[in-house]
mmCIF file of C-alpha atoms in Angstrom:
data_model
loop_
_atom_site.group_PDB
_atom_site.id
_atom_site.type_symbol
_atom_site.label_atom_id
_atom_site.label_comp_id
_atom_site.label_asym_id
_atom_site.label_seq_id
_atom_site.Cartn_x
_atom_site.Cartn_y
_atom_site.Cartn_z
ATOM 1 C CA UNK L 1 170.979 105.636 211.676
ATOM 2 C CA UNK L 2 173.209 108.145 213.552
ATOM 3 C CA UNK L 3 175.467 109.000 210.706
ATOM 4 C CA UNK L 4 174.143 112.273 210.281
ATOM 5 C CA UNK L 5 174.798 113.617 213.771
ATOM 6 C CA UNK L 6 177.615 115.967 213.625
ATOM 7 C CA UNK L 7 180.506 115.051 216.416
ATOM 8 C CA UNK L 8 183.139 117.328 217.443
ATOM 9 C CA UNK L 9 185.117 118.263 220.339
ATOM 10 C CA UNK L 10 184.875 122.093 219.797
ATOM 11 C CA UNK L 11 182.654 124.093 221.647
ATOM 12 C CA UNK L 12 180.795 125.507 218.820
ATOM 13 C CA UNK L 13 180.620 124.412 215.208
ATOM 14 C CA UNK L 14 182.374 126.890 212.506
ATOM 15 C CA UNK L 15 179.726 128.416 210.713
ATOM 16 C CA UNK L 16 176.571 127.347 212.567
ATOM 17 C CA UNK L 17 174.915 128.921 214.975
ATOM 18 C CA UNK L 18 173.374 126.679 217.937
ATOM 19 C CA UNK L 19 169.791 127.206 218.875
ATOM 20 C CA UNK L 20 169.510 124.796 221.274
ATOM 21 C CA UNK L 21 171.341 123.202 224.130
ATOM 22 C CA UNK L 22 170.477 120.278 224.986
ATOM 23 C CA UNK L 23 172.291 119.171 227.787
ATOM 24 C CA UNK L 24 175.079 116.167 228.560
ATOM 25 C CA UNK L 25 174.564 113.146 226.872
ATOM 26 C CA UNK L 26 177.164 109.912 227.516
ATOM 27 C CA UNK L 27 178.102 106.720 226.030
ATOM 28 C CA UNK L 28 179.890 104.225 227.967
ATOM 29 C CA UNK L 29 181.159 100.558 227.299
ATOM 30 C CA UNK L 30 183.227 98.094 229.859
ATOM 31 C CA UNK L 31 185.361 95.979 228.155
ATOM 32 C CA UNK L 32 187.616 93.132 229.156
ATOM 33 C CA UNK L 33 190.828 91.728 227.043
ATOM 34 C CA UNK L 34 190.643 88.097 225.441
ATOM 35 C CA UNK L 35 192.390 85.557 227.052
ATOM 36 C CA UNK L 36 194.205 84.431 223.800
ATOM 37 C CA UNK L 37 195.610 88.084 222.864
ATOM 38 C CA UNK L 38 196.759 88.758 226.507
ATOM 39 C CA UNK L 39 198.880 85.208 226.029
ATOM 40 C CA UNK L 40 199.976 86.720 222.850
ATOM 41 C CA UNK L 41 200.528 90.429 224.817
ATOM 42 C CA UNK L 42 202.611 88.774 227.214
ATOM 43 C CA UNK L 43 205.157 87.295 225.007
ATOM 44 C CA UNK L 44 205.289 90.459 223.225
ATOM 45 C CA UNK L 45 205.683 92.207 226.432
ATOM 46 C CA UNK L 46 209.224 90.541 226.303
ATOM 47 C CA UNK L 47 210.247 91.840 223.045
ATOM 48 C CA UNK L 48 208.388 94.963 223.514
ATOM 49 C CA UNK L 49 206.683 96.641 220.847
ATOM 50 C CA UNK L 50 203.279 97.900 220.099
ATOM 51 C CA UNK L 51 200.232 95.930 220.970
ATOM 52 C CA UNK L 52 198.273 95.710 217.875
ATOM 53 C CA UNK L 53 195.887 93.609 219.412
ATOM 54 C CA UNK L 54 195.523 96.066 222.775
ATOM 55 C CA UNK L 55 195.087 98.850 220.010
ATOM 56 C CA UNK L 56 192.211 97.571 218.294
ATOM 57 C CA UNK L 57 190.672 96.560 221.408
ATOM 58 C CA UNK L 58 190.578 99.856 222.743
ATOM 59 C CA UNK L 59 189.775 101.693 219.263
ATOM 60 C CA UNK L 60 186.575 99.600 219.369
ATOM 61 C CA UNK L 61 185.334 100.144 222.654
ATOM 62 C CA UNK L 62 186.074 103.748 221.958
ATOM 63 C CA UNK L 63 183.891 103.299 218.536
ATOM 64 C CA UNK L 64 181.195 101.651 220.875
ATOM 65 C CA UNK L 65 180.863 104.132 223.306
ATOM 66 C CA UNK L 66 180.931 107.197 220.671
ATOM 67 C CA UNK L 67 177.951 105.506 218.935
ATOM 68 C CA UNK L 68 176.609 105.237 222.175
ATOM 69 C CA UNK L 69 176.580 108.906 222.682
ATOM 70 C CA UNK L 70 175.070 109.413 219.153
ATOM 71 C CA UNK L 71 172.374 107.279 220.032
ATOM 72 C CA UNK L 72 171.679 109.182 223.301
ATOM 73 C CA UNK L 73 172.055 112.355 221.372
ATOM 74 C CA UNK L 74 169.842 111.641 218.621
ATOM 75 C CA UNK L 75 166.916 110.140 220.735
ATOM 76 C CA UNK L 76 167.043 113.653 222.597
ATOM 77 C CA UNK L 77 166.840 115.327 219.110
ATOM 78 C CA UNK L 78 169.980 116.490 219.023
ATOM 79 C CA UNK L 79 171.813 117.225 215.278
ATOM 80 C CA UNK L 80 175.175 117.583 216.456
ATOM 81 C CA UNK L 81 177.426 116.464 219.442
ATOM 82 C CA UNK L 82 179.679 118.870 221.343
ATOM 83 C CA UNK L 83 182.609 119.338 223.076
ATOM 84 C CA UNK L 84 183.210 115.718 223.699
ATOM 85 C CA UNK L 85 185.700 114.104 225.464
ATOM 86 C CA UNK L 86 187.155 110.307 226.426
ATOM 87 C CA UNK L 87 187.976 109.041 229.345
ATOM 88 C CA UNK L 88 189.077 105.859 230.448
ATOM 89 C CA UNK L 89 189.204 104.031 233.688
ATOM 90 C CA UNK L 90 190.435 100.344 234.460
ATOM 91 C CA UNK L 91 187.716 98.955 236.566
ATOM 92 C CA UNK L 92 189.355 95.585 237.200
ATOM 93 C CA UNK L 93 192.314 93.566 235.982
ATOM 94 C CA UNK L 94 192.138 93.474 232.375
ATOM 95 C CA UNK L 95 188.820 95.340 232.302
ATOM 96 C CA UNK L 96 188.383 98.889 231.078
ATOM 97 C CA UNK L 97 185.333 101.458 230.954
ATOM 98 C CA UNK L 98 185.563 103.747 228.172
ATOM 99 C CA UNK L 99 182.996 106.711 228.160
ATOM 100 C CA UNK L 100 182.725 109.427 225.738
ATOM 101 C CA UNK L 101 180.538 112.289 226.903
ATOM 102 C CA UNK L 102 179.583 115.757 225.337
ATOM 103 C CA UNK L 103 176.813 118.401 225.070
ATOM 104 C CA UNK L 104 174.144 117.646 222.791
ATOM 105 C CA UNK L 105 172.926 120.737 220.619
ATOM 106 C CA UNK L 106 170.809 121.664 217.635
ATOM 107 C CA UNK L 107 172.289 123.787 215.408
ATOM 108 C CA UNK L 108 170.594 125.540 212.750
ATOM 109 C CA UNK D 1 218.645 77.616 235.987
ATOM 110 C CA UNK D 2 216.679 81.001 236.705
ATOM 111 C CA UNK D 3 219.323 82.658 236.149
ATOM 112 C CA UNK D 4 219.861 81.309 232.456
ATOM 113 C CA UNK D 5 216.420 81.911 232.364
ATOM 114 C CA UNK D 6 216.715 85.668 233.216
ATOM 115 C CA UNK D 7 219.554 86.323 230.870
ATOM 116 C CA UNK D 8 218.039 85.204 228.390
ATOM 117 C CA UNK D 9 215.036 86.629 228.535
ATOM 118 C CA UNK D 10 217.229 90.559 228.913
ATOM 119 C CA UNK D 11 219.128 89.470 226.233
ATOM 120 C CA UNK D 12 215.773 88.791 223.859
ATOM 121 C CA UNK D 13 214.269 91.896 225.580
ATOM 122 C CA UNK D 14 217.216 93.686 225.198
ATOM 123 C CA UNK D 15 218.174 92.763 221.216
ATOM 124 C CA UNK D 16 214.449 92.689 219.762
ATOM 125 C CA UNK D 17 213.704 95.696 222.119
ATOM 126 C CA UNK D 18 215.957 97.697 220.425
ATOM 127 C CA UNK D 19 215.587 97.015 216.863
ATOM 128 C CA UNK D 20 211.857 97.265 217.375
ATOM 129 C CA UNK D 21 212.354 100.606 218.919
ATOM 130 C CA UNK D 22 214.887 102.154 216.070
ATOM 131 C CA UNK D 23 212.708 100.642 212.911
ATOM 132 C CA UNK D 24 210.153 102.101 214.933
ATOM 133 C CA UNK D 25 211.716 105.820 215.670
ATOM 134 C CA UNK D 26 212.731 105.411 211.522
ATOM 135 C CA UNK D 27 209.118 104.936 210.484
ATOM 136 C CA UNK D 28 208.122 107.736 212.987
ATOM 137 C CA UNK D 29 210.296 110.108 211.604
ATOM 138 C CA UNK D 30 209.438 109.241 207.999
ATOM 139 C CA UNK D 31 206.047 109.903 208.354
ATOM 140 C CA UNK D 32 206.281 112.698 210.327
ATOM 141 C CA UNK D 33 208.309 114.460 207.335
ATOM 142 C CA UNK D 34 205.310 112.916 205.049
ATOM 143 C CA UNK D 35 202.634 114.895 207.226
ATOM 144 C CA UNK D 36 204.381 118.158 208.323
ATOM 145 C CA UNK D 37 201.536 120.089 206.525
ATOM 146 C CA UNK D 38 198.912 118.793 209.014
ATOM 147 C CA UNK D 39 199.276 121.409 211.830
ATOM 148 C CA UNK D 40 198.079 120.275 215.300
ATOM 149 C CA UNK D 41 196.360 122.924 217.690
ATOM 150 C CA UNK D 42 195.907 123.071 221.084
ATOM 151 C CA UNK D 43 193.502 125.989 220.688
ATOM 152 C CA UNK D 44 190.300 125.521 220.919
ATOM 153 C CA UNK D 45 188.739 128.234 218.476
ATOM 154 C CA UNK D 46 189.869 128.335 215.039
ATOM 155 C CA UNK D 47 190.600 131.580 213.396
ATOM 156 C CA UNK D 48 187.748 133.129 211.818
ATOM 157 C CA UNK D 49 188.711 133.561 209.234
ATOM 158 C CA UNK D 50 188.444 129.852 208.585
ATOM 159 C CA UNK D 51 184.874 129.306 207.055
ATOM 160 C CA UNK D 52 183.412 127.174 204.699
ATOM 161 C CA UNK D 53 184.823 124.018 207.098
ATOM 162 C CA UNK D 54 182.770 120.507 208.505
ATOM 163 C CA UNK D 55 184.364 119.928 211.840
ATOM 164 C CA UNK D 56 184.916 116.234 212.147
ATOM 165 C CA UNK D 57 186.322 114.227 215.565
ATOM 166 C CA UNK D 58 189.679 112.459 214.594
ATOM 167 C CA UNK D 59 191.198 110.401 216.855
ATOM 168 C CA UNK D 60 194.459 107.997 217.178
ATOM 169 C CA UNK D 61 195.784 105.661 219.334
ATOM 170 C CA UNK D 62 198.324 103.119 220.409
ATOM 171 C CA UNK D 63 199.393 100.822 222.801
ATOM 172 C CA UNK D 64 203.053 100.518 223.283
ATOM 173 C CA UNK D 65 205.172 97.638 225.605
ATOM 174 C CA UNK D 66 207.802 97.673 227.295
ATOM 175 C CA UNK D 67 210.560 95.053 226.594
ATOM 176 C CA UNK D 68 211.895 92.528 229.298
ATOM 177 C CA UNK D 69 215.087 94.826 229.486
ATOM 178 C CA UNK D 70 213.552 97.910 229.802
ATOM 179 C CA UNK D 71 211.349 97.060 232.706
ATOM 180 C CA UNK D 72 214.420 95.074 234.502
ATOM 181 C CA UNK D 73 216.362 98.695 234.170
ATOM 182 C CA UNK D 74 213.279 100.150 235.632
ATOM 183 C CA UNK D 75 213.327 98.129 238.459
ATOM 184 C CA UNK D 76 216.561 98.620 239.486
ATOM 185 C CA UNK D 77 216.390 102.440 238.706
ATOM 186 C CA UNK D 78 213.326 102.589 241.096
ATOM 187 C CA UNK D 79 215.898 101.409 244.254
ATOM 188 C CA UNK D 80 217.429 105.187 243.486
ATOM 189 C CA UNK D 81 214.907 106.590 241.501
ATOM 190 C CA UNK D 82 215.590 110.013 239.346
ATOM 191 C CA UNK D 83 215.340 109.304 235.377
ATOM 192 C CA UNK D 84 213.461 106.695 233.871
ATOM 193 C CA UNK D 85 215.420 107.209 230.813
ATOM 194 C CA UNK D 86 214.064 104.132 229.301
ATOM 195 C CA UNK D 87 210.347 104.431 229.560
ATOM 196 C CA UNK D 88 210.874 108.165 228.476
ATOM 197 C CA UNK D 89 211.225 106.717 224.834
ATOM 198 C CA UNK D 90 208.368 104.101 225.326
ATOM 199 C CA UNK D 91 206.171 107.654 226.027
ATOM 200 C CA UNK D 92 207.503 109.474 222.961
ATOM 201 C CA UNK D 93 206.952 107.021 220.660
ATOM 202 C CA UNK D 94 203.192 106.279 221.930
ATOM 203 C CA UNK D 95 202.547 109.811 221.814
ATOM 204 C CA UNK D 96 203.955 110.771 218.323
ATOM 205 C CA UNK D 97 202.540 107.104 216.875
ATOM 206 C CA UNK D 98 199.406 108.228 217.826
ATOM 207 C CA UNK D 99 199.846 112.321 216.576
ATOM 208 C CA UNK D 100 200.702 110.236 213.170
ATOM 209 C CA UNK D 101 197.279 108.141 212.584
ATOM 210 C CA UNK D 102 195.868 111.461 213.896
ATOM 211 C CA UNK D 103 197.093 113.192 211.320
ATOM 212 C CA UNK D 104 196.611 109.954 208.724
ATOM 213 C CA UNK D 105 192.831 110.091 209.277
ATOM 214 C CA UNK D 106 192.777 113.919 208.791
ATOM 215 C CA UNK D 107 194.418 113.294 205.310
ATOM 216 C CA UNK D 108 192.257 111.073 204.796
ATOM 217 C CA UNK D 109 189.398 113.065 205.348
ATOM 218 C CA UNK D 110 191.115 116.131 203.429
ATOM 219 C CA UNK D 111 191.847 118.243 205.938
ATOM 220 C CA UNK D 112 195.087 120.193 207.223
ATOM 221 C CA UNK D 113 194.362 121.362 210.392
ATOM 222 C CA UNK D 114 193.282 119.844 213.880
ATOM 223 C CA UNK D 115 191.849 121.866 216.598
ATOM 224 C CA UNK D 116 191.472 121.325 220.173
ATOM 225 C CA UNK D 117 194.034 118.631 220.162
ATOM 226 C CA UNK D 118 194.108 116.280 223.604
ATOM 227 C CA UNK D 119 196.141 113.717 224.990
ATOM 228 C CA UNK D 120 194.759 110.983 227.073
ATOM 229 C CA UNK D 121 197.386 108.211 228.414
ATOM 230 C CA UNK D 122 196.032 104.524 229.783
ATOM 231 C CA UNK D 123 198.159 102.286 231.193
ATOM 232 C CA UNK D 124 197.350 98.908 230.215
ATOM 233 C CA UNK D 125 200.097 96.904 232.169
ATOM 234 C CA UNK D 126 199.661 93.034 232.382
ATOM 235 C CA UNK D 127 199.586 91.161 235.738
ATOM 236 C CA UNK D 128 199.672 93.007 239.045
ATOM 237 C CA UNK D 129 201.398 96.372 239.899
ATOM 238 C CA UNK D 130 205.168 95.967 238.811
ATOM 239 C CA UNK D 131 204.104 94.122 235.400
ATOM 240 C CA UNK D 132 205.774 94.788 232.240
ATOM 241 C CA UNK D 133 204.214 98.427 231.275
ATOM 242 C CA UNK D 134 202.729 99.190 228.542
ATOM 243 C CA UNK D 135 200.991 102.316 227.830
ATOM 244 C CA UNK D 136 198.027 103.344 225.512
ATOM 245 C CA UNK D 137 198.083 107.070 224.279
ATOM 246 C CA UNK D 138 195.072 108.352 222.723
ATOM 247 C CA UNK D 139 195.131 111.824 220.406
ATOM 248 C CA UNK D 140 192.261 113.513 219.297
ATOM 249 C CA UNK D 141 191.166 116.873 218.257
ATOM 250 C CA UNK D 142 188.322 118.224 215.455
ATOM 251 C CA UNK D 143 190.064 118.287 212.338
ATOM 252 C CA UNK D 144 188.916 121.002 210.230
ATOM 253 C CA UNK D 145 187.951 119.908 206.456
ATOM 254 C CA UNK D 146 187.144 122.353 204.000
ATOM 255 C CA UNK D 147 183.633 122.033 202.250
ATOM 256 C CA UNK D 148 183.963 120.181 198.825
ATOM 257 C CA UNK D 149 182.146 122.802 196.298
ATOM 258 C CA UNK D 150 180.021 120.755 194.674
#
């Protein structure tokens, strides 16, 4: 389990002190959108709107990728995740790489 | 027969657009009232005298479209370009969507502050360049949740 690795984009943690660094760690997933909820996108598109199903889509890859890093993190023997940050880059049409990288620490 | 075809389609884009948008802008501004105690920082040290706090990652998001009239306006505004007036709104009410579930999952979590709060916009647009756009804005930030004294 990787519940118990703290995650936060601050560059310290309030109250802790950090007593090791442990360098970068990354989680990354590539993703591509379902052929049935870009039909339904599409028609939406014309009413306009939000995407729920874009949403979701993009909230899980981002889930996926931050567990990612936790696993990375807590393989190094890190207790706590910092200063992370998303990014996301379309790769393809209708594909899209989320990554979610920060500094793994241990703090005391 | 295109033609029909067009007209109708701006005059669906054009009617649902805009009651989507102003039931939209009315739930926006309701909640926003609802969660006016959350305060949002883009700082990214907390005052010290703030102690006794778990710093948690929050984060919200949300994809909003265009509608068919919208993105026929654009297209016409980009022959003289200037003010894309109507995609201006699409970007506000991404942004402050997202702010909102931001702030939802820091209630959640019992917290009324978020630190080190950033922005990140995607653009998800459908079919080549020149599709309808839609945009996905992310929020997040470390929300700041005071220790439960057990």
């Amino acid at each position: 389990m990787t519940t118990e690795i703290l995650i936060s984009n601050l560059d310290y943690y309030p109250g802790r002190r950090i007593v090791r660094h442990l360098g970068m760690v990354q989680g990354n997933t590539v993703r591509a959108k379902h052929v049935g909820k870009d039909l339904l996108a599409s028609l939406k598109n014309i009413v306009g709107g939000e995407l729920t199903g874009y949403t979701e889509l993009l909230q899980e890859s981002r889930s996926e990728a931050t567990s990612r890093l936790l696993q990375a993190a807590q393989s190094i023997g890190a207790n706590a995740v910092l200063n992370v940050r998303y990014q996301t880059t379309s790769i393809a049409q209708g594909a899209a790489e989320i990554m979610a990288y920060g500094t793994a620490v241990v703090l005391e | 027969m295109d033609l029909i075809l067009l007209l109708t389609l701006l005059c669906v884009g054009y009617i649902f657009g805009r009651i989507a948008e102003s039931r939209h802008y009315r739930s926006i501004i309701e909640r926003e009232k609802k969660y006016a105690d959350i305060l949002l920082f883009a700082a990214k040290r907390a005052p010290p005298e703030m102690t006794g706090v778990d710093a948690v990652l929050v984060s919200g998001s949300a994809v909003i479209s265009s509608d068919y009239f919208k993105w026929f306006v654009a297209g016409l505004r980009k022959i003289f370009g200037g003010r894309f007036r109507v995609y201006e709104t699409l970007l506000d009410r991404a942004r402050r969507e997202s702010i909102l579930r931001l702030k939802q999952q820091t209630r959640e979590l019992g917290g009324n502050a978020i630190f080190n709060v950033k922005f990140e916009s995607f653009n998800v647009t459908m079919g080549a360049r020149g599709g309808i756009a839609a945009i996905e804005i992310l929020a997040y930030g470390t929300a700041l949740i005071p220790q439960r004294t057990v």
